[in-house]
Amino acid sequence: MRARVAIPLGAAVLAVLAVGSWLLFLRPQPRPATFRGEPTSALYSLIDSRQRDAAPLTVGEVFTPATETLGPLRRESAEQLADCDDALWGASAAGCTQALRATYAGGSGAGQFVIFNLTDGRAANALVKALAKDGFVRQAVPFDAEHSRAQARALGHYVTVAWAGPVRPGEAGDLMSQLLALDGLGHIIQKRVVAAT
């Protein structure tokens, strides 16, 4: 009788471990349904390398009290990650020294904004290309990724990623305005350009 109980119990443990491994390692990571990536431009030539813009970003500099709310979205968290690759799956941010991330939610939508501090414009452009095909940022707030939109921009030696989606599956809401509001957090980099003149 004991042998009969041990075999099904062992099989059950193996099944649980297999499902856990699939969820952790093999399950596809979420990507946006619509993605647009932009390379850096001459507008950001003054901060095309970290040598010209050496001061690190701070959470308070990027996520100010004025950006606590963005239309119907309210900031839920703001953090600097210990490692840039903690913000990514399937892509790597070579030479990155900082990744700052904020999450927002409210109304029918939610989203996040991430900014990466890279060595130069070439590295920034490479990360934007990788986000288009190799991997993406990790989803840090719940929303329907299958109906979401994202925008990544290389701005000198920085990359910003705004990503928004509906909270309820298939419900679009005012997704475009939420994405634009999140993308607007990248305007902080224009202050860096002005400081470099």
mmCIF file of C-alpha atoms in Angstrom:
data_model
loop_
_atom_site.group_PDB
_atom_site.id
_atom_site.type_symbol
_atom_site.label_atom_id
_atom_site.label_comp_id
_atom_site.label_asym_id
_atom_site.label_seq_id
_atom_site.Cartn_x
_atom_site.Cartn_y
_atom_site.Cartn_z
ATOM 1 C CA MET A 1 0.000 0.000 0.000
ATOM 2 C CA ARG A 2 2.828 2.421 0.842
ATOM 3 C CA ALA A 3 4.512 1.854 -2.552
ATOM 4 C CA ARG A 4 1.287 2.730 -4.377
ATOM 5 C CA VAL A 5 0.955 6.030 -2.463
ATOM 6 C CA ALA A 6 4.635 6.962 -2.919
ATOM 7 C CA ILE A 7 4.569 6.654 -6.723
ATOM 8 C CA PRO A 8 1.608 9.036 -7.284
ATOM 9 C CA LEU A 9 3.014 11.486 -4.716
ATOM 10 C CA GLY A 10 6.401 11.472 -6.441
ATOM 11 C CA ALA A 11 4.738 11.991 -9.824
ATOM 12 C CA ALA A 12 2.723 14.900 -8.396
ATOM 13 C CA VAL A 13 5.870 16.565 -7.026
ATOM 14 C CA LEU A 14 7.608 16.194 -10.404
ATOM 15 C CA ALA A 15 4.577 17.661 -12.182
ATOM 16 C CA VAL A 16 4.526 20.683 -9.866
ATOM 17 C CA LEU A 17 8.257 21.232 -10.412
ATOM 18 C CA ALA A 18 7.840 20.969 -14.187
ATOM 19 C CA VAL A 19 4.989 23.502 -14.244
ATOM 20 C CA GLY A 20 6.948 25.842 -11.955
ATOM 21 C CA SER A 21 9.981 25.647 -14.234
ATOM 22 C CA TRP A 22 7.834 26.397 -17.281
ATOM 23 C CA LEU A 23 6.266 29.415 -15.584
ATOM 24 C CA LEU A 24 9.633 30.723 -14.464
ATOM 25 C CA PHE A 25 11.823 30.040 -17.491
ATOM 26 C CA LEU A 26 9.871 29.051 -20.605
ATOM 27 C CA ARG A 27 6.654 31.076 -20.480
ATOM 28 C CA PRO A 28 6.812 33.871 -23.023
ATOM 29 C CA GLN A 29 7.473 37.273 -21.508
ATOM 30 C CA PRO A 30 4.927 39.985 -22.310
ATOM 31 C CA ARG A 31 5.570 42.352 -25.222
ATOM 32 C CA PRO A 32 3.524 45.309 -26.429
ATOM 33 C CA ALA A 33 1.088 44.771 -29.294
ATOM 34 C CA THR A 34 2.355 47.981 -30.907
ATOM 35 C CA PHE A 35 5.938 49.216 -30.578
ATOM 36 C CA ARG A 36 7.728 52.242 -31.975
ATOM 37 C CA GLY A 37 11.451 52.844 -31.541
ATOM 38 C CA GLU A 38 13.427 55.965 -32.410
ATOM 39 C CA PRO A 39 17.213 56.416 -32.687
ATOM 40 C CA THR A 40 18.929 59.426 -31.168
ATOM 41 C CA SER A 41 19.167 62.625 -33.184
ATOM 42 C CA ALA A 42 21.385 65.699 -33.563
ATOM 43 C CA LEU A 43 19.221 67.459 -30.967
ATOM 44 C CA TYR A 44 20.958 65.332 -28.326
ATOM 45 C CA SER A 45 24.511 65.573 -29.704
ATOM 46 C CA LEU A 46 25.677 67.557 -26.661
ATOM 47 C CA ILE A 47 24.919 64.557 -24.451
ATOM 48 C CA ASP A 48 25.853 61.836 -26.931
ATOM 49 C CA SER A 49 28.235 60.322 -24.385
ATOM 50 C CA ARG A 50 28.249 59.905 -20.628
ATOM 51 C CA GLN A 51 31.605 61.739 -20.533
ATOM 52 C CA ARG A 52 29.767 64.933 -21.541
ATOM 53 C CA ASP A 53 26.954 64.313 -19.059
ATOM 54 C CA ALA A 54 28.589 62.560 -16.145
ATOM 55 C CA ALA A 55 26.198 63.338 -13.265
ATOM 56 C CA PRO A 56 23.979 60.331 -12.571
ATOM 57 C CA LEU A 57 20.210 60.672 -12.713
ATOM 58 C CA THR A 58 18.238 60.581 -9.485
ATOM 59 C CA VAL A 59 14.754 59.244 -8.838
ATOM 60 C CA GLY A 60 13.706 62.685 -7.570
ATOM 61 C CA GLU A 61 15.025 64.401 -10.692
ATOM 62 C CA VAL A 62 13.132 62.136 -13.100
ATOM 63 C CA PHE A 63 9.968 61.448 -11.088
ATOM 64 C CA THR A 64 9.089 64.819 -9.592
ATOM 65 C CA PRO A 65 6.057 65.768 -7.478
ATOM 66 C CA ALA A 66 4.645 67.407 -10.626
ATOM 67 C CA THR A 67 4.517 63.981 -12.303
ATOM 68 C CA GLU A 68 2.749 62.265 -9.403
ATOM 69 C CA THR A 69 -0.338 62.174 -11.618
ATOM 70 C CA LEU A 70 -0.488 62.006 -15.412
ATOM 71 C CA GLY A 71 -4.109 62.522 -16.415
ATOM 72 C CA PRO A 72 -6.036 59.611 -14.862
ATOM 73 C CA LEU A 73 -2.824 57.751 -14.009
ATOM 74 C CA ARG A 74 -1.291 58.026 -10.541
ATOM 75 C CA ARG A 75 2.271 56.989 -9.713
ATOM 76 C CA GLU A 76 2.392 53.818 -7.634
ATOM 77 C CA SER A 77 6.162 53.358 -7.385
ATOM 78 C CA ALA A 78 9.459 54.949 -8.391
ATOM 79 C CA GLU A 79 12.802 53.209 -7.987
ATOM 80 C CA GLN A 80 16.369 52.849 -9.153
ATOM 81 C CA LEU A 81 17.092 49.225 -9.955
ATOM 82 C CA ALA A 82 20.242 47.567 -8.640
ATOM 83 C CA ASP A 83 21.192 46.327 -12.124
ATOM 84 C CA CYS A 84 20.036 47.600 -15.534
ATOM 85 C CA ASP A 85 19.414 44.039 -16.702
ATOM 86 C CA ASP A 86 16.861 43.663 -13.875
ATOM 87 C CA ALA A 87 14.593 45.856 -16.011
ATOM 88 C CA LEU A 88 15.013 43.712 -19.140
ATOM 89 C CA TRP A 89 14.370 40.254 -20.535
ATOM 90 C CA GLY A 90 15.902 38.921 -23.764
ATOM 91 C CA ALA A 91 18.020 42.045 -24.275
ATOM 92 C CA SER A 92 21.035 43.515 -22.534
ATOM 93 C CA ALA A 93 21.974 47.132 -21.875
ATOM 94 C CA ALA A 94 25.754 47.018 -22.392
ATOM 95 C CA GLY A 95 27.578 49.679 -20.408
ATOM 96 C CA CYS A 96 24.436 50.776 -18.570
ATOM 97 C CA THR A 97 25.027 52.266 -15.113
ATOM 98 C CA GLN A 98 21.451 53.147 -14.157
ATOM 99 C CA ALA A 99 17.876 52.061 -14.769
ATOM 100 C CA LEU A 100 15.139 54.106 -13.127
ATOM 101 C CA ARG A 101 11.533 52.922 -13.287
ATOM 102 C CA ALA A 102 8.115 54.218 -12.273
ATOM 103 C CA THR A 103 4.734 52.522 -12.468
ATOM 104 C CA TYR A 104 1.363 54.241 -12.888
ATOM 105 C CA ALA A 105 -2.251 53.087 -12.710
ATOM 106 C CA GLY A 106 -5.688 54.642 -12.737
ATOM 107 C CA GLY A 107 -9.022 54.532 -14.482
ATOM 108 C CA SER A 108 -9.041 51.866 -17.155
ATOM 109 C CA GLY A 109 -5.274 51.857 -17.767
ATOM 110 C CA ALA A 110 -1.842 51.336 -16.290
ATOM 111 C CA GLY A 111 1.717 51.717 -17.481
ATOM 112 C CA GLN A 112 5.362 52.206 -16.723
ATOM 113 C CA PHE A 113 8.301 54.366 -17.683
ATOM 114 C CA VAL A 114 11.930 53.227 -17.620
ATOM 115 C CA ILE A 115 15.054 55.262 -18.371
ATOM 116 C CA PHE A 116 18.479 53.704 -19.002
ATOM 117 C CA ASN A 117 21.795 55.572 -18.636
ATOM 118 C CA LEU A 118 24.177 54.126 -21.272
ATOM 119 C CA THR A 119 27.722 54.944 -22.382
ATOM 120 C CA ASP A 120 26.881 56.744 -25.642
ATOM 121 C CA GLY A 121 24.407 57.213 -28.461
ATOM 122 C CA ARG A 122 25.542 54.054 -30.269
ATOM 123 C CA ALA A 123 24.787 51.945 -27.205
ATOM 124 C CA ALA A 124 21.438 53.720 -26.840
ATOM 125 C CA ASN A 125 20.507 53.022 -30.462
ATOM 126 C CA ALA A 126 21.552 49.377 -30.050
ATOM 127 C CA LEU A 127 19.251 48.969 -27.042
ATOM 128 C CA VAL A 128 16.288 50.482 -28.925
ATOM 129 C CA LYS A 129 16.911 48.008 -31.793
ATOM 130 C CA ALA A 130 17.135 45.104 -29.331
ATOM 131 C CA LEU A 131 13.823 46.114 -27.753
ATOM 132 C CA ALA A 132 12.206 45.920 -31.188
ATOM 133 C CA LYS A 133 13.202 42.295 -31.809
ATOM 134 C CA ASP A 134 15.257 40.531 -29.130
ATOM 135 C CA GLY A 135 13.487 41.237 -25.859
ATOM 136 C CA PHE A 136 11.779 43.996 -23.944
ATOM 137 C CA VAL A 137 11.474 45.635 -20.543
ATOM 138 C CA ARG A 138 9.992 43.558 -17.761
ATOM 139 C CA GLN A 139 6.378 44.350 -16.986
ATOM 140 C CA ALA A 140 6.273 45.857 -13.489
ATOM 141 C CA VAL A 141 2.557 46.736 -13.220
ATOM 142 C CA PRO A 142 -0.439 44.601 -14.258
ATOM 143 C CA PHE A 143 -2.150 45.459 -17.562
ATOM 144 C CA ASP A 144 -3.191 43.647 -20.732
ATOM 145 C CA ALA A 145 0.094 43.474 -22.672
ATOM 146 C CA GLU A 146 -1.629 41.879 -25.682
ATOM 147 C CA HIS A 147 -3.463 45.167 -26.310
ATOM 148 C CA SER A 148 -0.725 47.541 -25.108
ATOM 149 C CA ARG A 149 1.418 50.170 -26.838
ATOM 150 C CA ALA A 150 5.033 51.151 -26.203
ATOM 151 C CA GLN A 151 7.481 53.817 -27.309
ATOM 152 C CA ALA A 152 11.281 53.638 -26.915
ATOM 153 C CA ARG A 153 13.553 56.575 -27.670
ATOM 154 C CA ALA A 154 17.311 56.950 -27.724
ATOM 155 C CA LEU A 155 18.070 60.457 -26.437
ATOM 156 C CA GLY A 156 21.824 60.948 -26.551
ATOM 157 C CA HIS A 157 23.243 58.314 -24.213
ATOM 158 C CA TYR A 158 19.853 57.607 -22.613
ATOM 159 C CA VAL A 159 16.999 55.333 -23.620
ATOM 160 C CA THR A 160 13.454 55.949 -22.410
ATOM 161 C CA VAL A 161 10.702 53.350 -22.634
ATOM 162 C CA ALA A 162 7.041 54.215 -22.075
ATOM 163 C CA TRP A 163 4.542 51.326 -22.060
ATOM 164 C CA ALA A 164 0.790 51.507 -21.406
ATOM 165 C CA GLY A 165 -2.072 49.049 -21.560
ATOM 166 C CA PRO A 166 -5.670 48.543 -20.507
ATOM 167 C CA VAL A 167 -6.335 47.067 -17.083
ATOM 168 C CA ARG A 168 -9.182 44.920 -18.382
ATOM 169 C CA PRO A 169 -8.357 42.599 -21.301
ATOM 170 C CA GLY A 170 -9.347 43.967 -24.686
ATOM 171 C CA GLU A 171 -10.521 47.353 -23.377
ATOM 172 C CA ALA A 172 -8.573 50.076 -25.162
ATOM 173 C CA GLY A 173 -9.770 53.173 -23.276
ATOM 174 C CA ASP A 174 -7.669 56.287 -23.875
ATOM 175 C CA LEU A 175 -4.486 54.305 -24.369
ATOM 176 C CA MET A 176 -2.756 56.727 -26.732
ATOM 177 C CA SER A 177 -3.022 59.704 -24.376
ATOM 178 C CA GLN A 178 -1.744 57.571 -21.488
ATOM 179 C CA LEU A 179 1.249 56.479 -23.566
ATOM 180 C CA LEU A 180 1.991 60.090 -24.551
ATOM 181 C CA ALA A 181 1.788 61.181 -20.917
ATOM 182 C CA LEU A 182 4.225 58.460 -19.832
ATOM 183 C CA ASP A 183 6.537 59.235 -22.762
ATOM 184 C CA GLY A 184 6.539 62.878 -21.661
ATOM 185 C CA LEU A 185 8.545 61.894 -18.579
ATOM 186 C CA GLY A 186 11.524 61.717 -20.958
ATOM 187 C CA HIS A 187 11.491 65.523 -21.297
ATOM 188 C CA ILE A 188 13.809 65.578 -18.285
ATOM 189 C CA ILE A 189 16.621 64.736 -20.720
ATOM 190 C CA GLN A 190 16.132 68.072 -22.506
ATOM 191 C CA LYS A 191 17.204 69.754 -19.269
ATOM 192 C CA ARG A 192 20.426 67.768 -19.492
ATOM 193 C CA VAL A 193 20.934 69.107 -23.038
ATOM 194 C CA VAL A 194 20.415 72.685 -21.844
ATOM 195 C CA ALA A 195 22.847 72.138 -18.949
ATOM 196 C CA ALA A 196 25.491 70.890 -21.416
ATOM 197 C CA THR A 197 25.377 74.053 -23.574
#
